[in-house]
Amino acid sequence: MDAADRKPLAIAKLLRDDIDGIVDDWRELCRWDPMLPPHSNPPIAAALVSALADAIDRPQPLGWGPDPEMEKVVGGYTMSAGSLDVAIGQLVCLGESLRRRLFDRIPADEADETHLRLEMIIDRAIGAAAQQAASRAEMQTLIDAPTGLLNRYALERDLRRELARSVRYRRPVCVLVICFQAGDPDVVAPLASALRDGVRAGDLAYRVGDNELAAILAESTADVGATVAARLEADGAPPFTYGIASHPDDGADPEVILDVAHRRASRT
């Protein structure tokens, strides 16, 4: 039978009609679960139960196929839960709450498919929560906390990607390195903010050392980097020196590009 012609499962309507009761049961299980913090309270609980009902109604691939709509709700849920362990523990409690509250109300001829689909969707939700938490953790390792700019690791990663793209499509790219007085918070914060605001949408700014910022300017020659630096000076940014290196003029090796830009910044 085609997925579009399949009769809707009764569990979807049961979920929607009993959201408040399910949420109350779920919260009660979470409060008494020894693996969760005391008085654990699932966030956006009603929205997640409603999203489960919507997922039940959608054709679902077997296995770990993606469900973007469900993943979006789970992303907000995981953020609100405060930690991955809490989010997963609460989702496990949700599965148990559904089994206790609804499974004896499911038509007998739908029982097997309903059990399979609910378990699959709950498992997908747990997998999505874990994946999103891992992505956020990785991103946090790439951020310079004092300025909110990306850090040197991110710069090296992104520069490799941009140079590979530039070589492949024979397009220019340039790196702007800005040096300033180290250790002065009255300089680094406003200069970082000015650089972030001074590059184009789609270009990224980085803090790469105590006294060094940088920007990758895609599809740009060295003249564009000089224009960005001149604009920062004209807008009253704290004092700085700068250097620019570009592909193809200075090669296609990320380390060489950064070294050339840094040396030019030191000479100005």
PDB file of C-alpha atoms in Angstrom:
ATOM      1  CA  MET A   1       0.000   0.000   0.000  1.00  0.00           C
ATOM      2  CA  ASP A   2       1.310   3.451  -0.914  1.00  0.00           C
ATOM      3  CA  ALA A   3       2.243   5.629   2.113  1.00  0.00           C
ATOM      4  CA  ALA A   4      -0.145   8.355   0.966  1.00  0.00           C
ATOM      5  CA  ASP A   5      -3.050   5.857   0.926  1.00  0.00           C
ATOM      6  CA  ARG A   6      -2.288   4.308   4.316  1.00  0.00           C
ATOM      7  CA  LYS A   7      -4.989   4.699   6.947  1.00  0.00           C
ATOM      8  CA  PRO A   8      -3.855   7.102   9.718  1.00  0.00           C
ATOM      9  CA  LEU A   9      -2.910   5.318  12.918  1.00  0.00           C
ATOM     10  CA  ALA A  10      -5.253   5.886  15.851  1.00  0.00           C
ATOM     11  CA  ILE A  11      -2.307   6.743  18.112  1.00  0.00           C
ATOM     12  CA  ALA A  12      -1.926  10.162  16.442  1.00  0.00           C
ATOM     13  CA  LYS A  13      -5.447  11.220  17.466  1.00  0.00           C
ATOM     14  CA  LEU A  14      -4.971   9.703  20.935  1.00  0.00           C
ATOM     15  CA  LEU A  15      -1.843  11.798  21.380  1.00  0.00           C
ATOM     16  CA  ARG A  16      -3.554  15.020  20.310  1.00  0.00           C
ATOM     17  CA  ASP A  17      -6.695  14.390  22.376  1.00  0.00           C
ATOM     18  CA  ASP A  18      -4.769  13.559  25.545  1.00  0.00           C
ATOM     19  CA  ILE A  19      -1.838  15.987  25.443  1.00  0.00           C
ATOM     20  CA  ASP A  20      -2.477  17.385  28.930  1.00  0.00           C
ATOM     21  CA  GLY A  21      -2.788  13.938  30.498  1.00  0.00           C
ATOM     22  CA  ILE A  22       0.322  12.653  28.731  1.00  0.00           C
ATOM     23  CA  VAL A  23       2.311  15.692  29.822  1.00  0.00           C
ATOM     24  CA  ASP A  24       1.193  15.261  33.445  1.00  0.00           C
ATOM     25  CA  ASP A  25       2.165  11.568  33.432  1.00  0.00           C
ATOM     26  CA  TRP A  26       5.461  12.341  31.727  1.00  0.00           C
ATOM     27  CA  ARG A  27       6.356  15.013  34.265  1.00  0.00           C
ATOM     28  CA  GLU A  28       5.452  12.697  37.131  1.00  0.00           C
ATOM     29  CA  LEU A  29       7.746   9.971  35.788  1.00  0.00           C
ATOM     30  CA  CYS A  30      10.576  12.480  35.363  1.00  0.00           C
ATOM     31  CA  ARG A  31      10.170  13.789  38.914  1.00  0.00           C
ATOM     32  CA  TRP A  32      10.620  10.297  40.344  1.00  0.00           C
ATOM     33  CA  ASP A  33      13.252   8.956  37.955  1.00  0.00           C
ATOM     34  CA  PRO A  34      16.448   8.374  40.015  1.00  0.00           C
ATOM     35  CA  MET A  35      18.630   9.086  36.959  1.00  0.00           C
ATOM     36  CA  LEU A  36      17.245  12.621  36.561  1.00  0.00           C
ATOM     37  CA  PRO A  37      17.744  15.702  38.770  1.00  0.00           C
ATOM     38  CA  PRO A  38      15.171  16.137  41.557  1.00  0.00           C
ATOM     39  CA  HIS A  39      11.913  17.669  40.342  1.00  0.00           C
ATOM     40  CA  SER A  40      13.022  17.335  36.708  1.00  0.00           C
ATOM     41  CA  ASN A  41      10.443  19.053  34.504  1.00  0.00           C
ATOM     42  CA  PRO A  42      10.448  18.472  30.716  1.00  0.00           C
ATOM     43  CA  PRO A  43      10.434  21.795  28.807  1.00  0.00           C
ATOM     44  CA  ILE A  44       8.048  22.537  25.921  1.00  0.00           C
ATOM     45  CA  ALA A  45       6.381  19.220  26.799  1.00  0.00           C
ATOM     46  CA  ALA A  46       3.068  19.831  25.023  1.00  0.00           C
ATOM     47  CA  ALA A  47       4.848  20.973  21.845  1.00  0.00           C
ATOM     48  CA  LEU A  48       6.953  17.815  21.799  1.00  0.00           C
ATOM     49  CA  VAL A  49       3.933  15.523  22.258  1.00  0.00           C
ATOM     50  CA  SER A  50       2.157  17.388  19.444  1.00  0.00           C
ATOM     51  CA  ALA A  51       5.256  16.973  17.255  1.00  0.00           C
ATOM     52  CA  LEU A  52       5.176  13.230  17.962  1.00  0.00           C
ATOM     53  CA  ALA A  53       1.591  13.069  16.713  1.00  0.00           C
ATOM     54  CA  ASP A  54       2.577  14.966  13.554  1.00  0.00           C
ATOM     55  CA  ALA A  55       5.509  12.593  13.010  1.00  0.00           C
ATOM     56  CA  ILE A  56       3.196   9.589  13.351  1.00  0.00           C
ATOM     57  CA  ASP A  57       1.007  11.039  10.584  1.00  0.00           C
ATOM     58  CA  ARG A  58       3.956  11.578   8.214  1.00  0.00           C
ATOM     59  CA  PRO A  59       5.332   8.725   6.110  1.00  0.00           C
ATOM     60  CA  GLN A  60       8.398   7.559   8.026  1.00  0.00           C
ATOM     61  CA  PRO A  61      11.323   5.703   6.439  1.00  0.00           C
ATOM     62  CA  LEU A  62      12.429   2.669   8.369  1.00  0.00           C
ATOM     63  CA  GLY A  63      15.708   2.917  10.237  1.00  0.00           C
ATOM     64  CA  TRP A  64      17.402   6.259  10.896  1.00  0.00           C
ATOM     65  CA  GLY A  65      16.047   8.326   8.042  1.00  0.00           C
ATOM     66  CA  PRO A  66      15.834  12.045   8.834  1.00  0.00           C
ATOM     67  CA  ASP A  67      12.656  13.807   9.939  1.00  0.00           C
ATOM     68  CA  PRO A  68      13.559  17.530   9.737  1.00  0.00           C
ATOM     69  CA  GLU A  69      10.317  18.736  11.342  1.00  0.00           C
ATOM     70  CA  MET A  70      10.781  16.514  14.381  1.00  0.00           C
ATOM     71  CA  GLU A  71      14.479  17.351  14.590  1.00  0.00           C
ATOM     72  CA  LYS A  72      13.659  21.067  14.723  1.00  0.00           C
ATOM     73  CA  VAL A  73      11.382  20.586  17.746  1.00  0.00           C
ATOM     74  CA  VAL A  74      13.897  18.267  19.411  1.00  0.00           C
ATOM     75  CA  GLY A  75      16.599  20.901  18.923  1.00  0.00           C
ATOM     76  CA  GLY A  76      14.602  23.460  20.900  1.00  0.00           C
ATOM     77  CA  TYR A  77      13.754  20.834  23.485  1.00  0.00           C
ATOM     78  CA  THR A  78      17.393  19.815  24.008  1.00  0.00           C
ATOM     79  CA  MET A  79      18.476  23.441  24.394  1.00  0.00           C
ATOM     80  CA  SER A  80      15.767  24.044  27.000  1.00  0.00           C
ATOM     81  CA  ALA A  81      16.517  20.827  28.918  1.00  0.00           C
ATOM     82  CA  GLY A  82      19.921  22.207  29.891  1.00  0.00           C
ATOM     83  CA  SER A  83      22.028  19.107  29.210  1.00  0.00           C
ATOM     84  CA  LEU A  84      22.098  16.137  26.886  1.00  0.00           C
ATOM     85  CA  ASP A  85      21.838  13.632  29.747  1.00  0.00           C
ATOM     86  CA  VAL A  86      18.696  15.304  31.085  1.00  0.00           C
ATOM     87  CA  ALA A  87      17.123  15.548  27.618  1.00  0.00           C
ATOM     88  CA  ILE A  88      17.739  11.863  26.876  1.00  0.00           C
ATOM     89  CA  GLY A  89      16.517  10.769  30.313  1.00  0.00           C
ATOM     90  CA  GLN A  90      13.329  12.765  29.873  1.00  0.00           C
ATOM     91  CA  LEU A  91      12.742  11.336  26.380  1.00  0.00           C
ATOM     92  CA  VAL A  92      13.103   7.815  27.768  1.00  0.00           C
ATOM     93  CA  CYS A  93      10.482   8.712  30.385  1.00  0.00           C
ATOM     94  CA  LEU A  94       8.218  10.008  27.607  1.00  0.00           C
ATOM     95  CA  GLY A  95       8.384   6.659  25.838  1.00  0.00           C
ATOM     96  CA  GLU A  96       7.476   4.870  29.062  1.00  0.00           C
ATOM     97  CA  SER A  97       4.616   7.303  29.731  1.00  0.00           C
ATOM     98  CA  LEU A  98       3.155   6.643  26.279  1.00  0.00           C
ATOM     99  CA  ARG A  99       3.346   2.897  26.758  1.00  0.00           C
ATOM    100  CA  ARG A 100       1.620   3.087  30.136  1.00  0.00           C
ATOM    101  CA  ARG A 101      -1.072   5.553  29.147  1.00  0.00           C
ATOM    102  CA  LEU A 102      -1.978   4.752  25.553  1.00  0.00           C
ATOM    103  CA  PHE A 103      -0.987   1.280  24.449  1.00  0.00           C
ATOM    104  CA  ASP A 104      -4.067  -0.457  25.889  1.00  0.00           C
ATOM    105  CA  ARG A 105      -6.229   1.979  23.875  1.00  0.00           C
ATOM    106  CA  ILE A 106      -4.678   1.137  20.504  1.00  0.00           C
ATOM    107  CA  PRO A 107      -6.764  -0.978  18.081  1.00  0.00           C
ATOM    108  CA  ALA A 108      -5.460  -4.542  18.012  1.00  0.00           C
ATOM    109  CA  ASP A 109      -4.842  -4.510  14.262  1.00  0.00           C
ATOM    110  CA  GLU A 110      -2.596  -1.423  14.644  1.00  0.00           C
ATOM    111  CA  ALA A 111      -0.664  -2.531  17.718  1.00  0.00           C
ATOM    112  CA  ASP A 112       2.479  -3.867  16.035  1.00  0.00           C
ATOM    113  CA  GLU A 113       2.915  -0.953  13.635  1.00  0.00           C
ATOM    114  CA  THR A 114       2.150   1.594  16.366  1.00  0.00           C
ATOM    115  CA  HIS A 115       4.732   0.087  18.723  1.00  0.00           C
ATOM    116  CA  LEU A 116       7.327   0.045  15.947  1.00  0.00           C
ATOM    117  CA  ARG A 117       6.692   3.604  14.779  1.00  0.00           C
ATOM    118  CA  LEU A 118       6.587   5.131  18.257  1.00  0.00           C
ATOM    119  CA  GLU A 119       9.793   3.399  19.312  1.00  0.00           C
ATOM    120  CA  MET A 120      11.455   4.453  16.055  1.00  0.00           C
ATOM    121  CA  ILE A 121      10.396   8.094  16.463  1.00  0.00           C
ATOM    122  CA  ILE A 122      11.485   8.236  20.120  1.00  0.00           C
ATOM    123  CA  ASP A 123      14.826   6.663  19.145  1.00  0.00           C
ATOM    124  CA  ARG A 124      15.200   9.232  16.351  1.00  0.00           C
ATOM    125  CA  ALA A 125      14.452  12.031  18.814  1.00  0.00           C
ATOM    126  CA  ILE A 126      17.150  10.742  21.178  1.00  0.00           C
ATOM    127  CA  GLY A 127      19.584  10.447  18.269  1.00  0.00           C
ATOM    128  CA  ALA A 128      18.779  13.974  17.079  1.00  0.00           C
ATOM    129  CA  ALA A 129      19.273  15.348  20.604  1.00  0.00           C
ATOM    130  CA  ALA A 130      22.688  13.685  20.847  1.00  0.00           C
ATOM    131  CA  GLN A 131      23.750  14.897  17.390  1.00  0.00           C
ATOM    132  CA  GLN A 132      22.692  18.480  18.049  1.00  0.00           C
ATOM    133  CA  ALA A 133      24.415  18.527  21.437  1.00  0.00           C
ATOM    134  CA  ALA A 134      27.608  17.241  19.804  1.00  0.00           C
ATOM    135  CA  SER A 135      27.394  19.947  17.124  1.00  0.00           C
ATOM    136  CA  ARG A 136      26.996  22.668  19.764  1.00  0.00           C
ATOM    137  CA  ALA A 137      29.908  21.274  21.769  1.00  0.00           C
ATOM    138  CA  GLU A 138      32.089  21.296  18.654  1.00  0.00           C
ATOM    139  CA  MET A 139      31.078  24.867  17.870  1.00  0.00           C
ATOM    140  CA  GLN A 140      31.949  25.982  21.405  1.00  0.00           C
ATOM    141  CA  THR A 141      35.511  24.733  20.866  1.00  0.00           C
ATOM    142  CA  LEU A 142      35.747  27.054  17.841  1.00  0.00           C
ATOM    143  CA  ILE A 143      34.627  30.258  19.594  1.00  0.00           C
ATOM    144  CA  ASP A 144      36.800  32.845  21.343  1.00  0.00           C
ATOM    145  CA  ALA A 145      34.702  33.511  24.446  1.00  0.00           C
ATOM    146  CA  PRO A 146      35.824  37.105  25.226  1.00  0.00           C
ATOM    147  CA  THR A 147      34.979  38.420  21.751  1.00  0.00           C
ATOM    148  CA  GLY A 148      32.470  35.912  20.391  1.00  0.00           C
ATOM    149  CA  LEU A 149      34.561  35.629  17.223  1.00  0.00           C
ATOM    150  CA  LEU A 150      35.663  32.311  15.785  1.00  0.00           C
ATOM    151  CA  ASN A 151      39.122  31.212  16.941  1.00  0.00           C
ATOM    152  CA  ARG A 152      42.343  30.121  15.255  1.00  0.00           C
ATOM    153  CA  TYR A 153      41.229  26.501  14.865  1.00  0.00           C
ATOM    154  CA  ALA A 154      38.165  27.708  12.982  1.00  0.00           C
ATOM    155  CA  LEU A 155      40.313  30.041  10.857  1.00  0.00           C
ATOM    156  CA  GLU A 156      42.626  27.213   9.810  1.00  0.00           C
ATOM    157  CA  ARG A 157      39.672  24.936   9.022  1.00  0.00           C
ATOM    158  CA  ASP A 158      37.802  27.582   7.030  1.00  0.00           C
ATOM    159  CA  LEU A 159      40.878  28.818   5.182  1.00  0.00           C
ATOM    160  CA  ARG A 160      41.665  25.303   3.939  1.00  0.00           C
ATOM    161  CA  ARG A 161      38.120  25.035   2.636  1.00  0.00           C
ATOM    162  CA  GLU A 162      38.102  28.472   0.975  1.00  0.00           C
ATOM    163  CA  LEU A 163      41.493  27.985  -0.662  1.00  0.00           C
ATOM    164  CA  ALA A 164      40.443  24.589  -2.030  1.00  0.00           C
ATOM    165  CA  ARG A 165      37.318  26.184  -3.447  1.00  0.00           C
ATOM    166  CA  SER A 166      39.297  29.070  -4.933  1.00  0.00           C
ATOM    167  CA  VAL A 167      41.763  26.728  -6.624  1.00  0.00           C
ATOM    168  CA  ARG A 168      38.990  24.557  -8.002  1.00  0.00           C
ATOM    169  CA  TYR A 169      36.934  27.421  -9.424  1.00  0.00           C
ATOM    170  CA  ARG A 170      39.848  29.772 -10.136  1.00  0.00           C
ATOM    171  CA  ARG A 171      38.432  32.498  -7.941  1.00  0.00           C
ATOM    172  CA  PRO A 172      40.358  34.879  -5.649  1.00  0.00           C
ATOM    173  CA  VAL A 173      40.270  34.878  -1.863  1.00  0.00           C
ATOM    174  CA  CYS A 174      42.144  37.075   0.585  1.00  0.00           C
ATOM    175  CA  VAL A 175      42.995  37.044   4.280  1.00  0.00           C
ATOM    176  CA  LEU A 176      43.148  40.230   6.326  1.00  0.00           C
ATOM    177  CA  VAL A 177      45.207  40.064   9.545  1.00  0.00           C
ATOM    178  CA  ILE A 178      44.890  42.869  12.096  1.00  0.00           C
ATOM    179  CA  CYS A 179      47.395  43.393  14.927  1.00  0.00           C
ATOM    180  CA  PHE A 180      46.770  45.577  17.973  1.00  0.00           C
ATOM    181  CA  GLN A 181      48.088  46.234  21.492  1.00  0.00           C
ATOM    182  CA  ALA A 182      47.921  42.979  23.446  1.00  0.00           C
ATOM    183  CA  GLY A 183      46.151  42.617  26.774  1.00  0.00           C
ATOM    184  CA  ASP A 184      44.039  45.772  26.587  1.00  0.00           C
ATOM    185  CA  PRO A 185      40.313  44.915  26.903  1.00  0.00           C
ATOM    186  CA  ASP A 186      39.461  48.457  25.874  1.00  0.00           C
ATOM    187  CA  VAL A 187      40.995  47.672  22.486  1.00  0.00           C
ATOM    188  CA  VAL A 188      40.148  44.043  21.723  1.00  0.00           C
ATOM    189  CA  ALA A 189      36.383  44.166  22.318  1.00  0.00           C
ATOM    190  CA  PRO A 190      35.584  47.244  20.191  1.00  0.00           C
ATOM    191  CA  LEU A 191      38.041  46.219  17.470  1.00  0.00           C
ATOM    192  CA  ALA A 192      36.562  42.714  17.307  1.00  0.00           C
ATOM    193  CA  SER A 193      33.083  44.201  17.082  1.00  0.00           C
ATOM    194  CA  ALA A 194      34.178  46.635  14.369  1.00  0.00           C
ATOM    195  CA  LEU A 195      35.737  43.843  12.304  1.00  0.00           C
ATOM    196  CA  ARG A 196      32.661  41.625  12.658  1.00  0.00           C
ATOM    197  CA  ASP A 197      30.447  44.475  11.490  1.00  0.00           C
ATOM    198  CA  GLY A 198      32.890  45.614   8.816  1.00  0.00           C
ATOM    199  CA  VAL A 199      33.043  42.459   6.721  1.00  0.00           C
ATOM    200  CA  ARG A 200      30.341  41.455   4.269  1.00  0.00           C
ATOM    201  CA  ALA A 201      27.545  39.062   5.074  1.00  0.00           C
ATOM    202  CA  GLY A 202      28.984  35.598   4.517  1.00  0.00           C
ATOM    203  CA  ASP A 203      32.556  36.622   5.388  1.00  0.00           C
ATOM    204  CA  LEU A 204      33.800  35.591   8.832  1.00  0.00           C
ATOM    205  CA  ALA A 205      35.964  37.265  11.470  1.00  0.00           C
ATOM    206  CA  TYR A 206      38.346  35.478  13.845  1.00  0.00           C
ATOM    207  CA  ARG A 207      40.491  36.099  16.901  1.00  0.00           C
ATOM    208  CA  VAL A 208      43.722  34.226  16.336  1.00  0.00           C
ATOM    209  CA  GLY A 209      45.916  35.444  19.202  1.00  0.00           C
ATOM    210  CA  ASP A 210      46.168  37.850  22.124  1.00  0.00           C
ATOM    211  CA  ASN A 211      46.796  40.752  19.776  1.00  0.00           C
ATOM    212  CA  GLU A 212      45.594  39.445  16.435  1.00  0.00           C
ATOM    213  CA  LEU A 213      42.308  39.305  14.542  1.00  0.00           C
ATOM    214  CA  ALA A 214      41.686  38.039  11.026  1.00  0.00           C
ATOM    215  CA  ALA A 215      39.032  37.821   8.355  1.00  0.00           C
ATOM    216  CA  ILE A 216      38.618  35.577   5.321  1.00  0.00           C
ATOM    217  CA  LEU A 217      37.175  37.518   2.394  1.00  0.00           C
ATOM    218  CA  ALA A 218      35.849  35.091  -0.200  1.00  0.00           C
ATOM    219  CA  GLU A 219      35.771  35.990  -3.895  1.00  0.00           C
ATOM    220  CA  SER A 220      38.003  38.978  -3.061  1.00  0.00           C
ATOM    221  CA  THR A 221      41.370  40.367  -4.099  1.00  0.00           C
ATOM    222  CA  ALA A 222      43.834  42.129  -1.809  1.00  0.00           C
ATOM    223  CA  ASP A 223      42.229  45.467  -2.712  1.00  0.00           C
ATOM    224  CA  VAL A 224      39.030  44.399  -0.956  1.00  0.00           C
ATOM    225  CA  GLY A 225      40.984  43.592   2.215  1.00  0.00           C
ATOM    226  CA  ALA A 226      42.615  47.019   2.099  1.00  0.00           C
ATOM    227  CA  THR A 227      39.193  48.632   1.705  1.00  0.00           C
ATOM    228  CA  VAL A 228      37.887  46.817   4.800  1.00  0.00           C
ATOM    229  CA  ALA A 229      40.903  47.961   6.838  1.00  0.00           C
ATOM    230  CA  ALA A 230      40.542  51.552   5.615  1.00  0.00           C
ATOM    231  CA  ARG A 231      36.857  51.519   6.537  1.00  0.00           C
ATOM    232  CA  LEU A 232      37.678  50.373  10.078  1.00  0.00           C
ATOM    233  CA  GLU A 233      40.178  53.209  10.446  1.00  0.00           C
ATOM    234  CA  ALA A 234      37.723  55.760   9.060  1.00  0.00           C
ATOM    235  CA  ASP A 235      35.019  54.564  11.457  1.00  0.00           C
ATOM    236  CA  GLY A 236      37.241  55.254  14.466  1.00  0.00           C
ATOM    237  CA  ALA A 237      38.332  51.735  15.404  1.00  0.00           C
ATOM    238  CA  PRO A 238      41.130  51.502  18.009  1.00  0.00           C
ATOM    239  CA  PRO A 239      44.669  51.748  16.556  1.00  0.00           C
ATOM    240  CA  PHE A 240      45.869  48.701  14.613  1.00  0.00           C
ATOM    241  CA  THR A 241      48.193  47.559  11.868  1.00  0.00           C
ATOM    242  CA  TYR A 242      47.184  45.151   9.147  1.00  0.00           C
ATOM    243  CA  GLY A 243      48.512  42.805   6.517  1.00  0.00           C
ATOM    244  CA  ILE A 244      46.875  41.073   3.572  1.00  0.00           C
ATOM    245  CA  ALA A 245      47.678  37.900   1.667  1.00  0.00           C
ATOM    246  CA  SER A 246      45.669  36.516  -1.200  1.00  0.00           C
ATOM    247  CA  HIS A 247      45.239  33.654  -3.604  1.00  0.00           C
ATOM    248  CA  PRO A 248      46.449  33.375  -6.309  1.00  0.00           C
ATOM    249  CA  ASP A 249      49.074  36.094  -5.733  1.00  0.00           C
ATOM    250  CA  ASP A 250      50.576  34.502  -2.605  1.00  0.00           C
ATOM    251  CA  GLY A 251      49.923  30.842  -3.371  1.00  0.00           C
ATOM    252  CA  ALA A 252      47.414  28.295  -2.129  1.00  0.00           C
ATOM    253  CA  ASP A 253      49.007  26.955   1.063  1.00  0.00           C
ATOM    254  CA  PRO A 254      47.014  28.014   4.170  1.00  0.00           C
ATOM    255  CA  GLU A 255      50.109  28.255   6.384  1.00  0.00           C
ATOM    256  CA  VAL A 256      51.949  30.365   3.826  1.00  0.00           C
ATOM    257  CA  ILE A 257      48.963  32.685   3.339  1.00  0.00           C
ATOM    258  CA  LEU A 258      48.639  33.276   7.093  1.00  0.00           C
ATOM    259  CA  ASP A 259      52.392  33.758   7.530  1.00  0.00           C
ATOM    260  CA  VAL A 260      52.567  36.290   4.698  1.00  0.00           C
ATOM    261  CA  ALA A 261      49.608  38.272   6.048  1.00  0.00           C
ATOM    262  CA  HIS A 262      51.072  38.243   9.559  1.00  0.00           C
ATOM    263  CA  ARG A 263      54.503  39.436   8.387  1.00  0.00           C
ATOM    264  CA  ARG A 264      52.936  42.243   6.386  1.00  0.00           C
ATOM    265  CA  ALA A 265      50.894  43.299   9.408  1.00  0.00           C
ATOM    266  CA  SER A 266      54.064  43.402  11.512  1.00  0.00           C
ATOM    267  CA  ARG A 267      55.804  45.677   8.995  1.00  0.00           C
ATOM    268  CA  THR A 268      53.075  48.332   8.708  1.00  0.00           C
TER     269      THR A 268
END
